[in-house]
mmCIF file of C-alpha atoms in Angstrom:
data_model
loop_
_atom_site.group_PDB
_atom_site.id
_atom_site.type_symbol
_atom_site.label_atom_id
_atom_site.label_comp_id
_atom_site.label_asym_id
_atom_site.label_seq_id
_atom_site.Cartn_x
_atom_site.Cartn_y
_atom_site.Cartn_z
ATOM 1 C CA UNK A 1325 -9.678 -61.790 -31.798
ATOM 2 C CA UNK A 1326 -7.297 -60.329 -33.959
ATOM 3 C CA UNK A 1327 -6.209 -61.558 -36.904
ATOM 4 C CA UNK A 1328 -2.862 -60.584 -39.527
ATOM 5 C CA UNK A 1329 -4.182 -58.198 -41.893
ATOM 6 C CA UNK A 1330 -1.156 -57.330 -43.903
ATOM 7 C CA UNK A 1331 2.594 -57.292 -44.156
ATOM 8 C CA UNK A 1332 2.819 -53.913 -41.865
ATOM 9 C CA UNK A 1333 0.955 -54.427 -39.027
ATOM 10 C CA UNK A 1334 -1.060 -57.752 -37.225
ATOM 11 C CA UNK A 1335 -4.576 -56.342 -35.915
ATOM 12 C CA UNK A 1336 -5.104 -57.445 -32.187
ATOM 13 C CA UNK A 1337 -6.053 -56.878 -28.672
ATOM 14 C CA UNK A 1338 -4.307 -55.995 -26.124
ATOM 15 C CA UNK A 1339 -4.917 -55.152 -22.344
ATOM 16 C CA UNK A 1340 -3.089 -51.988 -21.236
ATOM 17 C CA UNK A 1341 -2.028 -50.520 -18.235
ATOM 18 C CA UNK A 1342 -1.712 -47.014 -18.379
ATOM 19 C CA UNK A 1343 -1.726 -45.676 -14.673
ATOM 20 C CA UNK A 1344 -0.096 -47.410 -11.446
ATOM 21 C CA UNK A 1345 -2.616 -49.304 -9.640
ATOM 22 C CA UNK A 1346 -5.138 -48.624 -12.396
ATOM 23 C CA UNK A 1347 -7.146 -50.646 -14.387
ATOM 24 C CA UNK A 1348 -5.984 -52.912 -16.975
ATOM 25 C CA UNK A 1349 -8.001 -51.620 -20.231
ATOM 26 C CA UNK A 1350 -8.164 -53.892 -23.730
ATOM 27 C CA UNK A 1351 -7.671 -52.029 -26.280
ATOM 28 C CA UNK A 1352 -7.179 -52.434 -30.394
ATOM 29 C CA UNK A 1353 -3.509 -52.389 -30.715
ATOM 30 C CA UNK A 1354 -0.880 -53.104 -33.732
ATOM 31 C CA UNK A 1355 2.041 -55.604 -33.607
ATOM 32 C CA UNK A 1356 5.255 -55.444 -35.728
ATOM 33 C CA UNK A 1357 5.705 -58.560 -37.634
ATOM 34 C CA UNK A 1358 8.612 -60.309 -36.070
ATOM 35 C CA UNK A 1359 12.026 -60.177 -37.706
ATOM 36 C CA UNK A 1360 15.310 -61.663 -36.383
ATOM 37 C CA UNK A 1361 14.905 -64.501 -33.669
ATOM 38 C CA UNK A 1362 11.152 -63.074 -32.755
ATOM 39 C CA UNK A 1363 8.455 -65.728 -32.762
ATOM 40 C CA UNK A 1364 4.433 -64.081 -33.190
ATOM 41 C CA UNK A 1365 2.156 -66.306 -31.230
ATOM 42 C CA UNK A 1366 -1.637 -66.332 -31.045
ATOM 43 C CA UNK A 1367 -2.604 -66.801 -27.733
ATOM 44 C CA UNK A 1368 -4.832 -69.529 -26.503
ATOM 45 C CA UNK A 1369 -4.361 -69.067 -23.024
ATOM 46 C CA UNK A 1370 -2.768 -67.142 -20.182
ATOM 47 C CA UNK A 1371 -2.148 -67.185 -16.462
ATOM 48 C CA UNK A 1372 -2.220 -64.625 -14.025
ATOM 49 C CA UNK A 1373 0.825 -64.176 -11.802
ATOM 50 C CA UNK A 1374 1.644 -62.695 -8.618
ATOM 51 C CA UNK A 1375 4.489 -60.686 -10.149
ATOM 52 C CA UNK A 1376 1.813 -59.209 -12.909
ATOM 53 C CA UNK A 1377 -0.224 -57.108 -9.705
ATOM 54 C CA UNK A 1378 2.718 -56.268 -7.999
ATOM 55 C CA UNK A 1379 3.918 -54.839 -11.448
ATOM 56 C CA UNK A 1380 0.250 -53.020 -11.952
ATOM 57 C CA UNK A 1381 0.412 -51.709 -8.356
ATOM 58 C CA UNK A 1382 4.168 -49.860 -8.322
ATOM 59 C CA UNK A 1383 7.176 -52.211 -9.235
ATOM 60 C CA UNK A 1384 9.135 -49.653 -11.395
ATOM 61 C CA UNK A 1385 8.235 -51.107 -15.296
ATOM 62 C CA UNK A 1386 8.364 -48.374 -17.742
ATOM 63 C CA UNK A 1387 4.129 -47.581 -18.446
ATOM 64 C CA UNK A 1388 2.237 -47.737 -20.677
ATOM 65 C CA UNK A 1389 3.092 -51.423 -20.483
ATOM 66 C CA UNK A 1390 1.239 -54.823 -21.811
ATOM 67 C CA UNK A 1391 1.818 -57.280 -18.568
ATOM 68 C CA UNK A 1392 1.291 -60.860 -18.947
ATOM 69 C CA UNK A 1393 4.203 -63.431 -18.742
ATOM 70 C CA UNK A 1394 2.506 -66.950 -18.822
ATOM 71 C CA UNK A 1395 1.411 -67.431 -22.094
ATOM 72 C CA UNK A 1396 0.608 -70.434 -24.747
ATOM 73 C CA UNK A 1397 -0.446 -70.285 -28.205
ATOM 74 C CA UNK A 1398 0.313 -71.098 -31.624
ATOM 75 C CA UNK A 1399 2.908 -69.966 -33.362
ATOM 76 C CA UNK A 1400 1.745 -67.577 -36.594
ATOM 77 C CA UNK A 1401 4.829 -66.465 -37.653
ATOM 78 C CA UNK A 1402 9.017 -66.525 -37.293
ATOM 79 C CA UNK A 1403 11.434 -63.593 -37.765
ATOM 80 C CA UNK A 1404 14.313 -64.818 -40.304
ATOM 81 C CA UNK A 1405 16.760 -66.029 -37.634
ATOM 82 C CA UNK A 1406 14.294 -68.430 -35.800
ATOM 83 C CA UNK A 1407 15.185 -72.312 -36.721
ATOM 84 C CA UNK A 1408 13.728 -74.038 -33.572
ATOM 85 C CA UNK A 1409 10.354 -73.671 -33.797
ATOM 86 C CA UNK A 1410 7.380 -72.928 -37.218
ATOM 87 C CA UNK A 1411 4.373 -71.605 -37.418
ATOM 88 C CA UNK A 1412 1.860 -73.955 -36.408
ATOM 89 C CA UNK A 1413 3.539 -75.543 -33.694
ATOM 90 C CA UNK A 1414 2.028 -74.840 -30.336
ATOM 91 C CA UNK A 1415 4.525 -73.458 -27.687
ATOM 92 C CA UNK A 1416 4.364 -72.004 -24.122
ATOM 93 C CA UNK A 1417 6.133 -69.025 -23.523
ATOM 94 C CA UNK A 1418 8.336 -68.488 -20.201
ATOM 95 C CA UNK A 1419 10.980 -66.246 -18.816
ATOM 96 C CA UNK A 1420 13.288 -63.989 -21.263
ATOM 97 C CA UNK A 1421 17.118 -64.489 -21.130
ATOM 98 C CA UNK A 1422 20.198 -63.042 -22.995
ATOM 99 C CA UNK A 1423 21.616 -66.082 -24.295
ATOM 100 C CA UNK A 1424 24.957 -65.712 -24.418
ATOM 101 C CA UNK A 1425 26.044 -64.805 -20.864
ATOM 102 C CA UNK A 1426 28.094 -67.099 -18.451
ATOM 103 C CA UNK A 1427 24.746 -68.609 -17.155
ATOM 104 C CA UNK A 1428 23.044 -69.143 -20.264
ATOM 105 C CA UNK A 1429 26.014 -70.688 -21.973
ATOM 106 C CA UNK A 1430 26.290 -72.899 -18.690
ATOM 107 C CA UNK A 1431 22.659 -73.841 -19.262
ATOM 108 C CA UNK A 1432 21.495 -71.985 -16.304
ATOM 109 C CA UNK A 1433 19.232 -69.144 -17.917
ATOM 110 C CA UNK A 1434 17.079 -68.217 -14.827
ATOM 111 C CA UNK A 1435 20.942 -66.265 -13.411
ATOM 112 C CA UNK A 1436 20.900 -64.896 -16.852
ATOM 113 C CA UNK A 1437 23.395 -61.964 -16.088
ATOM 114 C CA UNK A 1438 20.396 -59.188 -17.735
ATOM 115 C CA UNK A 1439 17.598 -61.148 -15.646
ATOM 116 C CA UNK A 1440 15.899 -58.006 -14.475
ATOM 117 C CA UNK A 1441 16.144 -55.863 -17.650
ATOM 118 C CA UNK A 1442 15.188 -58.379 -19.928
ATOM 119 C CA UNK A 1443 12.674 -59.058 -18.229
ATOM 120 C CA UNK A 1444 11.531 -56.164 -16.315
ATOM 121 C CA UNK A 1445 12.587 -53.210 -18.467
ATOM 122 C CA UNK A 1446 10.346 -54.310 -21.015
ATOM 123 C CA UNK A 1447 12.301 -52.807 -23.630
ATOM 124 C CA UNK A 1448 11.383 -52.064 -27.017
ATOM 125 C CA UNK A 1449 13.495 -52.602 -29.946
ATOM 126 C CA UNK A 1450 15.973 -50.102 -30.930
ATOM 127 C CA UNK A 1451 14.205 -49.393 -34.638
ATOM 128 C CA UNK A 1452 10.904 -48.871 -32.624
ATOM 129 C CA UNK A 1453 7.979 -49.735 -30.488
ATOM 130 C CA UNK A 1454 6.930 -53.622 -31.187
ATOM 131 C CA UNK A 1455 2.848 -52.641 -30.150
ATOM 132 C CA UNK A 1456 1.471 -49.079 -31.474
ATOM 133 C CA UNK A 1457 -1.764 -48.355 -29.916
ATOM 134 C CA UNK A 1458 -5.065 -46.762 -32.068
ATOM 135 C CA UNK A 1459 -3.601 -43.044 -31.102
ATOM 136 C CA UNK A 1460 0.110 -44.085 -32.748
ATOM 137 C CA UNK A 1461 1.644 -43.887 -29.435
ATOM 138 C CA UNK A 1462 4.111 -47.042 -28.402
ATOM 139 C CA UNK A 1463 3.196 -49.528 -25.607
ATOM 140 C CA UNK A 1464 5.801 -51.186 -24.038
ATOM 141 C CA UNK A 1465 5.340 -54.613 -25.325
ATOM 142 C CA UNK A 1466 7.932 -56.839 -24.132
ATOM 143 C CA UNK A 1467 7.524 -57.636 -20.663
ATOM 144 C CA UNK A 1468 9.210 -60.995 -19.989
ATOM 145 C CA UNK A 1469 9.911 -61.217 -23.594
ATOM 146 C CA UNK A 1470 6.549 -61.750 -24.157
ATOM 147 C CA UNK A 1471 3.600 -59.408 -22.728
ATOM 148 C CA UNK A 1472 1.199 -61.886 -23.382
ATOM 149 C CA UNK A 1473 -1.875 -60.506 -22.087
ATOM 150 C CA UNK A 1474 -3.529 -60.065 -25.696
ATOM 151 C CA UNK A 1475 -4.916 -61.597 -28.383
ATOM 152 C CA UNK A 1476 -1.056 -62.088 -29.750
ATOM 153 C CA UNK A 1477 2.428 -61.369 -28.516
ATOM 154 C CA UNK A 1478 5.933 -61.004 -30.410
ATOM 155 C CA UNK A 1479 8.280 -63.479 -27.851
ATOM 156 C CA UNK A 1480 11.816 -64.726 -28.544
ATOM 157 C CA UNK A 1481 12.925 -68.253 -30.132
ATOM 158 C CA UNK A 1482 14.701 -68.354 -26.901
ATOM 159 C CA UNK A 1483 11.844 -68.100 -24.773
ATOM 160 C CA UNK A 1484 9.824 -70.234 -26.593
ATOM 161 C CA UNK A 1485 9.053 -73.630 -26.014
ATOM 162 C CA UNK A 1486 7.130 -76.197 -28.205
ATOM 163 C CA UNK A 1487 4.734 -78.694 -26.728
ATOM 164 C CA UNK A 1488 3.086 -81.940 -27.967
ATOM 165 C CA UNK A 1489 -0.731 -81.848 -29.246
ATOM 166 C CA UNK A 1490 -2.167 -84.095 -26.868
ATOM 167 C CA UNK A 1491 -1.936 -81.595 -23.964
ATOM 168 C CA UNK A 1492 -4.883 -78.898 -23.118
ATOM 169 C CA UNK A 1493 -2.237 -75.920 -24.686
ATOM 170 C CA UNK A 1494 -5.300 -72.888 -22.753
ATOM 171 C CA UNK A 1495 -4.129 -74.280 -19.525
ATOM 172 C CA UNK A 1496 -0.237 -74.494 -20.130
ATOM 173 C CA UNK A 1497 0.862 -71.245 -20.203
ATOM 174 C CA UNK A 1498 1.416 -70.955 -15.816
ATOM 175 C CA UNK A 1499 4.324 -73.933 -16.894
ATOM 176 C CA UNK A 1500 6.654 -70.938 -17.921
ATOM 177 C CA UNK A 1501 6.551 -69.489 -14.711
ATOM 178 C CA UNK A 1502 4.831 -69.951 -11.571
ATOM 179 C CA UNK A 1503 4.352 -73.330 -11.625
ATOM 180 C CA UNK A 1504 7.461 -73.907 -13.231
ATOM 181 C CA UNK A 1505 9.179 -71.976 -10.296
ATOM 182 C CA UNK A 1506 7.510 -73.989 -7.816
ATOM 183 C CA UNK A 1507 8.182 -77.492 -9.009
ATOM 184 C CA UNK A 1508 11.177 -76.658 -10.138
ATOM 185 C CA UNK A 1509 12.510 -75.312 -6.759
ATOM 186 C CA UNK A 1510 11.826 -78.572 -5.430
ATOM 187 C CA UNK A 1511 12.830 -80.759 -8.451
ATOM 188 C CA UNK A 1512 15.841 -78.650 -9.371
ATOM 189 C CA UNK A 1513 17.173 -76.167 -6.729
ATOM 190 C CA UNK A 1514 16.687 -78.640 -3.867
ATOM 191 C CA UNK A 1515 17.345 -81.566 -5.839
ATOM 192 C CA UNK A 1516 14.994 -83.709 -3.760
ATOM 193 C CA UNK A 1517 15.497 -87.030 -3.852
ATOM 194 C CA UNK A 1518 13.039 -90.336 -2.639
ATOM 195 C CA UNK A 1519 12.139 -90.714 0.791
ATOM 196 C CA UNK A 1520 13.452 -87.176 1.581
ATOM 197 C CA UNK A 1521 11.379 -84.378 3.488
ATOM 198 C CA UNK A 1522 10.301 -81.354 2.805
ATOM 199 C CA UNK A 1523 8.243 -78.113 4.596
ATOM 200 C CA UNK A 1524 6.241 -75.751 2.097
ATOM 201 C CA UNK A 1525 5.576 -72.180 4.132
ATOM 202 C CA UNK A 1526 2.878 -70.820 2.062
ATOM 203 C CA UNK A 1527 -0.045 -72.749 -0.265
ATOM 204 C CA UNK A 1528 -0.607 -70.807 -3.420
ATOM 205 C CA UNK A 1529 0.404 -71.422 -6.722
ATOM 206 C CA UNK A 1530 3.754 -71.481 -6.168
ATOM 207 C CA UNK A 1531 4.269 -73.592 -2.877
ATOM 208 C CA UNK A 1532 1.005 -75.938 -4.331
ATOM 209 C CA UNK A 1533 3.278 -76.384 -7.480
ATOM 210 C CA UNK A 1534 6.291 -77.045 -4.765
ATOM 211 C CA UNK A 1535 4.585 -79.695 -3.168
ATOM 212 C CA UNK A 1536 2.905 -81.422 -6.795
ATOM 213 C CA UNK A 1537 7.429 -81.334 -7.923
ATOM 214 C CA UNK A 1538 8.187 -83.178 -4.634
ATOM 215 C CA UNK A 1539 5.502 -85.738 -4.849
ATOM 216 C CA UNK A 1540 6.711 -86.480 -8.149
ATOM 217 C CA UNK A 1541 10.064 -87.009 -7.544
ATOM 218 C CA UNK A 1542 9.168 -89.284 -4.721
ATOM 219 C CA UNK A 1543 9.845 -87.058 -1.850
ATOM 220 C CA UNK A 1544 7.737 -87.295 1.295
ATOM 221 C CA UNK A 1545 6.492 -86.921 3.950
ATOM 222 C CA UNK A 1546 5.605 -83.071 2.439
ATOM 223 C CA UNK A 1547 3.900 -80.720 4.913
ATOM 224 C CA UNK A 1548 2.475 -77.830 3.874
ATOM 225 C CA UNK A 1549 1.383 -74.316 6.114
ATOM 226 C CA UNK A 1550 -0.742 -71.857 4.651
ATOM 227 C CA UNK A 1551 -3.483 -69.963 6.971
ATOM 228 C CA UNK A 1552 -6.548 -70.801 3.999
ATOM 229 C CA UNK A 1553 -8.573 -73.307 4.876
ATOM 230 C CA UNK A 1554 -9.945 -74.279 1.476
ATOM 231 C CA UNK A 1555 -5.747 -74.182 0.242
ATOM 232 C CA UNK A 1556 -4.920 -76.431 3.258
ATOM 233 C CA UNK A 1557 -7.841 -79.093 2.014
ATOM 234 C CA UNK A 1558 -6.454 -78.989 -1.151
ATOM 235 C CA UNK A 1559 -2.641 -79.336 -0.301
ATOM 236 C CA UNK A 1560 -4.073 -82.748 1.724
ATOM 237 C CA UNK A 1561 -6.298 -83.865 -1.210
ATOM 238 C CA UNK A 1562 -2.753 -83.124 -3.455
ATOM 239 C CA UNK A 1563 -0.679 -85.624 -1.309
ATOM 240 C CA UNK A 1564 0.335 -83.403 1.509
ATOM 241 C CA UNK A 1565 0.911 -85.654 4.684
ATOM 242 C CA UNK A 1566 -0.219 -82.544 6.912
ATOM 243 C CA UNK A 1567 -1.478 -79.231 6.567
ATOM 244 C CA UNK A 1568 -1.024 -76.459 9.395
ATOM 245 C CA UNK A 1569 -2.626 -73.971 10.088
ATOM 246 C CA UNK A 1570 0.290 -71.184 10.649
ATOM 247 C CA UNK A 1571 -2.441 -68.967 13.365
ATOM 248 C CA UNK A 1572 -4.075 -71.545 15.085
ATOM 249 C CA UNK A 1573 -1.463 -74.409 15.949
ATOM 250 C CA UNK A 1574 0.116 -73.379 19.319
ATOM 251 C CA UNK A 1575 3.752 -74.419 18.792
ATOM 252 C CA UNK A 1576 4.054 -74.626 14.838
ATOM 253 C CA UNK A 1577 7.947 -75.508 14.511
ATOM 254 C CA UNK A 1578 6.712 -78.963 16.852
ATOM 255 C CA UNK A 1579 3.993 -79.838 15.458
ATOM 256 C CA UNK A 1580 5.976 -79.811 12.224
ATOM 257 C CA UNK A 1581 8.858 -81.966 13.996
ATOM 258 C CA UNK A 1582 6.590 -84.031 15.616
ATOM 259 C CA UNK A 1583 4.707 -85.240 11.818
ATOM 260 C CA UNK A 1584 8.357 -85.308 10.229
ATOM 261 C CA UNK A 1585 9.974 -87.438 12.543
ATOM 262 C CA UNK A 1586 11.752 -84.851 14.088
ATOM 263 C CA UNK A 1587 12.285 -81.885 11.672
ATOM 264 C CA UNK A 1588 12.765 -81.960 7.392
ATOM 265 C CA UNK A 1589 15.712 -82.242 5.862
ATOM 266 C CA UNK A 1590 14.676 -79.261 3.239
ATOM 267 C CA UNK A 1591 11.834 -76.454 3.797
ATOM 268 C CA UNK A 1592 10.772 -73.763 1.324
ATOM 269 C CA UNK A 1593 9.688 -70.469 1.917
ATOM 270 C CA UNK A 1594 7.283 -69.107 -0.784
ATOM 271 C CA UNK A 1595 6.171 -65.306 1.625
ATOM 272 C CA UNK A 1596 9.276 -63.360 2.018
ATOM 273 C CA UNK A 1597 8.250 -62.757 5.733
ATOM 274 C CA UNK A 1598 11.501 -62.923 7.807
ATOM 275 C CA UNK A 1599 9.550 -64.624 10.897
ATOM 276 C CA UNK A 1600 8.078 -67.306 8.298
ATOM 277 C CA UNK A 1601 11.923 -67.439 7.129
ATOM 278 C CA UNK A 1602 12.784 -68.252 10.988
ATOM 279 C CA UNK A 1603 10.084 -70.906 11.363
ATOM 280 C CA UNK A 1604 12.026 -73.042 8.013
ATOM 281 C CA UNK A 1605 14.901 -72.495 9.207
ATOM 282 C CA UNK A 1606 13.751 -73.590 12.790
ATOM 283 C CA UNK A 1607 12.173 -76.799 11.545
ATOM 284 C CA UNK A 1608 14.691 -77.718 9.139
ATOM 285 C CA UNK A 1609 17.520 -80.625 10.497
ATOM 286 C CA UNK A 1610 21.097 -79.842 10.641
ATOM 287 C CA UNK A 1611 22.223 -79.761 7.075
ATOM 288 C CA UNK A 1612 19.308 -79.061 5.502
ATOM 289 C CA UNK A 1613 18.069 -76.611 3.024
ATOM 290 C CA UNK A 1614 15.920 -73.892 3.208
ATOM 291 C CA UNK A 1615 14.991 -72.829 -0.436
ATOM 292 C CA UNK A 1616 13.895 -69.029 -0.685
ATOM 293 C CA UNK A 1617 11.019 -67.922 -3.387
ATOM 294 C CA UNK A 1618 9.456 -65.107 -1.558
ATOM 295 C CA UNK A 1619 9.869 -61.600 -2.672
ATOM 296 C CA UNK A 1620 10.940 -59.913 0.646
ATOM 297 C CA UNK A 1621 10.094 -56.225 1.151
ATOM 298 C CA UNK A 1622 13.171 -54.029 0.416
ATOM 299 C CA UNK A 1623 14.527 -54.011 4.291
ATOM 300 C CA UNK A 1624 14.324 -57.505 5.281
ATOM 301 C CA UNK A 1625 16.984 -59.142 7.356
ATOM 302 C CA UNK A 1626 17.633 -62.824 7.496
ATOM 303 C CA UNK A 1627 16.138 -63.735 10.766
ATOM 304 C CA UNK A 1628 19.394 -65.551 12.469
ATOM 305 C CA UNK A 1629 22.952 -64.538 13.071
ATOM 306 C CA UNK A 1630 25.414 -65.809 11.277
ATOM 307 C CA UNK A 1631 25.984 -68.312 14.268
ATOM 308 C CA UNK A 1632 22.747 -69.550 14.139
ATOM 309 C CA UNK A 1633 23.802 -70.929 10.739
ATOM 310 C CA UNK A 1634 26.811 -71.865 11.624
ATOM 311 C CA UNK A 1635 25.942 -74.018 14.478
ATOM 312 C CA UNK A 1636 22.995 -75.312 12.771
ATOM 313 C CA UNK A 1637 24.834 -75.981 9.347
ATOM 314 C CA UNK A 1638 21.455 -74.937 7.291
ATOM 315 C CA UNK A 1639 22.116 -73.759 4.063
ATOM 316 C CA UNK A 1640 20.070 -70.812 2.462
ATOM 317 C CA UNK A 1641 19.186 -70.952 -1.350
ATOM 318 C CA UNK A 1642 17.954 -68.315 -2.739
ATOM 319 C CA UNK A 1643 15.692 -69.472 -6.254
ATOM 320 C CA UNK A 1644 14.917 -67.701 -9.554
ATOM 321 C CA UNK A 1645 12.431 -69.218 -11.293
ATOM 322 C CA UNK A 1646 13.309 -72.975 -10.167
ATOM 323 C CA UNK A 1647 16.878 -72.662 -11.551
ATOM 324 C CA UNK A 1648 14.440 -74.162 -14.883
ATOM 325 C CA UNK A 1649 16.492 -74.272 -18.592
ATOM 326 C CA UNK A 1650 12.312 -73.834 -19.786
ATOM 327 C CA UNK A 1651 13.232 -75.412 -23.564
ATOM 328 C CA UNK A 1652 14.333 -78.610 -20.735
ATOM 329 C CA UNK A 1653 11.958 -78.312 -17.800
ATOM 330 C CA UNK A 1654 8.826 -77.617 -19.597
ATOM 331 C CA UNK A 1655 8.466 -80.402 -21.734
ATOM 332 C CA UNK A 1656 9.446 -82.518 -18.641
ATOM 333 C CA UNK A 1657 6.409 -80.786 -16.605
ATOM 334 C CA UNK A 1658 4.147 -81.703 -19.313
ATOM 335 C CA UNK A 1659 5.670 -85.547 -19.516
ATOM 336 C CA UNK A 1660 4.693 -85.865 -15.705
ATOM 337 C CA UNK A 1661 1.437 -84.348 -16.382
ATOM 338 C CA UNK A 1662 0.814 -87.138 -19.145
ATOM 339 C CA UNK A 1663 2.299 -89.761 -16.857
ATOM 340 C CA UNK A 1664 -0.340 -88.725 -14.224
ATOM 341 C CA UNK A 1665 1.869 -87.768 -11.916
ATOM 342 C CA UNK A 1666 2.104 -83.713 -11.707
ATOM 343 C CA UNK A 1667 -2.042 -82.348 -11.757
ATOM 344 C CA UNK A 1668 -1.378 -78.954 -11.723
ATOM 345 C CA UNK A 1669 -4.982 -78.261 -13.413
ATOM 346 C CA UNK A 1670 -6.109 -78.602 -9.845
ATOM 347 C CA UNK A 1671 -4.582 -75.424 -9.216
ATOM 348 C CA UNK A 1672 -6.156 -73.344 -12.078
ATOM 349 C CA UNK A 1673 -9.201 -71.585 -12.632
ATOM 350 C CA UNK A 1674 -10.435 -70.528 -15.994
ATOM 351 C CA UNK A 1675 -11.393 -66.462 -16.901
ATOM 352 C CA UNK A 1676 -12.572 -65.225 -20.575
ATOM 353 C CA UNK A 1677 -10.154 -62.467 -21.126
ATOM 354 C CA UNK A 1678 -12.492 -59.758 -21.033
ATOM 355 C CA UNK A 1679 -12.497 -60.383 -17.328
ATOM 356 C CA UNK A 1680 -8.939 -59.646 -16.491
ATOM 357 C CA UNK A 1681 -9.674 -57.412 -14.099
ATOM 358 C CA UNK A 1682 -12.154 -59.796 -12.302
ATOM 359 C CA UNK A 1683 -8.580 -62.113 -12.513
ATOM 360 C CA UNK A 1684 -6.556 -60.153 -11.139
ATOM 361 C CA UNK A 1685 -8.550 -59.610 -7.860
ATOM 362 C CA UNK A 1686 -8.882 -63.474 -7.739
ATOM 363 C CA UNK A 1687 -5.543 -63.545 -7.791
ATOM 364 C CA UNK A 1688 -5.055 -60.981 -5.044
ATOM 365 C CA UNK A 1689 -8.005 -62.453 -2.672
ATOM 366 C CA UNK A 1690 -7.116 -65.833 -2.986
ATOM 367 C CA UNK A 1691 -10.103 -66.851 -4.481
ATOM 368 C CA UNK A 1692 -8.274 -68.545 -7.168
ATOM 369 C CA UNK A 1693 -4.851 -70.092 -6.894
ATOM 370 C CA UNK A 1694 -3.952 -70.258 -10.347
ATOM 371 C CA UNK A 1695 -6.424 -67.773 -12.563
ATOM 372 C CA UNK A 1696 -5.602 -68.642 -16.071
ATOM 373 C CA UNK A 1697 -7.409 -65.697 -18.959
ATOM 374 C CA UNK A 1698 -8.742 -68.386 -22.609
ATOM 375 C CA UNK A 1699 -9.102 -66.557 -25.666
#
């Protein structure tokens, strides 16, 4: 592990992707110290999200890149601006927003109005590169604010959130994204309430986390379809009423009417796939919800005409990372998890972070749901 070796340059390691669809290789890198609101955070833990292989395998970031975007630690040190949070404390790191835009000021962060740059762009700071590899060459090292996959990572005080000791801090780190978009679709974007129903279209970390926000909030009966057998025993053994089997059940939008008591008055759609789309919108009641988390390939169409909708009166709501303020939703997340009420450690699956690579094909296999790299 690394460890601060002067006031230059903190000692660390780092794994780098270098090529598109390549390998992710750890490396000895060198951090800037933070200045200004940066926080430096050794890192205790960190999950593996979809997003992070579709970013190795093509989505335009700028390479060579550090990935990694669901990170917890403990906070070394603070740039001179930071007054939230100390060194010490231990925090999770999530999403990266501007902070001063329309949304943020309205509380609403995940439409922050530089969403994809911030985040995506990776950009480093204007007086240079924040991670110098052993060559002298920069790495772009701020991928969600954060590119947490090594030993530490230079966030922002605005992306990071403190959390109380008596919480396992190697497993948090999937709160400041995937999980947190899941349970916060259904918690905040559909704004389920007791009693009220609710159709998951995919089982992975994101619907699982979907259906774990629902059950906490009181919603139910919660049905969940995913094709993986092992994914539909655990959805059950989660609180799922019913679990489908999206190949093998002849008439799915019945069979999801006929356990519902007719049809759900929300659905969410965690593929992209326009005929998935179709089946939510098919099996939701009139003036429902269908919430949207999929990443769709670049030419899909909404699967109904605009009369469809109209006659139906289903509203479509498209959801960036569970419409979550983190510095709110987080610690809210992890007061469920005390309260026994929101297990998401039944989702994750631990990896030394040597074996990232091994990770990331769990991730892409389905072997795991949630892999999560410990330090």
């Amino acid at each position: 592990m690394g460890s601060i070796q002067d006031s230059l340059f903190i000692r660390a390691r780092a794994a780098v992707l270098r090529t598109v669809g390549g390998p992710l290789e750890i490396e000895n890198v060198r951090i800037s110290p933070p200045k200004g609101d940066e926080v430096l955070v050794r890192m205790v833990g960190v999950g593996v999200c979809h997003t992070d292989v579709v970013c190795r395998d093509g989505f335009p970031v700028p390479l060579p890149i550090v990935l990694g975007h669901e990170g917890s630690g403990i906070v070394e040190a603070v740039g001179e601006r930071v007054t939230k949070v100390k060194p010490g404390q231990r925090v999770v790191l999530s999403f990266n927003s501007c902070g001063h835009c329309a949304s943020c000021c309205e509380d609403h962060p995940a439409t922050c109005h530089q969403m994809l740059p911030l985040n995506f762009g990776a950009a480093q700071r204007v007086d240079g590169g924040t991670v110098i590899d052993a060559s002298g060459e920069a790495v772009q090292s701020l991928f969600f604010g954060q590119s947490s996959f090594g030993t530490y990572a230079l966030a922002r005080e605005v992306n990071t959130v403190p959390v109380p000791d008596a919480v396992p801090l190697e497993i948090l780190g999937p709160l400041g994204c995937g999980i947190q978009t899941g349970a916060g679709a259904a918690i905040n974007s559909l704004a389920l309430k007791p009693g009220q129903s609710l159709a998951i279209f995919g089982g992975g970390s994101v619907g699982l986390s979907a259906l774990l926000g629902a059950l906490a909030v009181g919603a139910g009966p919660v049905v969940v379809i995913e094709p993986n057998e092992r994914r539909r025993a655990l959805a059950l053994d989660l609180g799922a009423s019913h679990a489908f089997d999206p190949f093998n059940t002849e008439d799915l939008v019945a069979s999801i009417k006929a356990a519902t008591g007719g049809g759900v008055t929300h659905s969410l759609d965690s593929t992209g796939l326009p005929p998935v789309i179709a089946n939510a919108i098919n099996c939701t009641l009139p003036g429902g919800t269908v919430g949207l988390l999929g990443v769709p390939s670049p030419e899909a169409a909404v699967p109904v005409t605009l009369l469809d909708l109209l006659v139906k009166s289903v509203t479509l709501r498209p959801i960036t990372e569970g419409d979550a303020n983190p510095q709110e939703f987080i610690p809210r997340m992890v007061q469920l998890y005390r309260d026994g009420k929101f297990p998401f450690d039944k989702l994750i699956t631990t990896y030394r972070f040597d074996d990232i690579n091994q990770a990331f094909k769990a991730t892409e296999t389905g072997e795991a749901i949630k892999p999560v790299l410990v330090f």
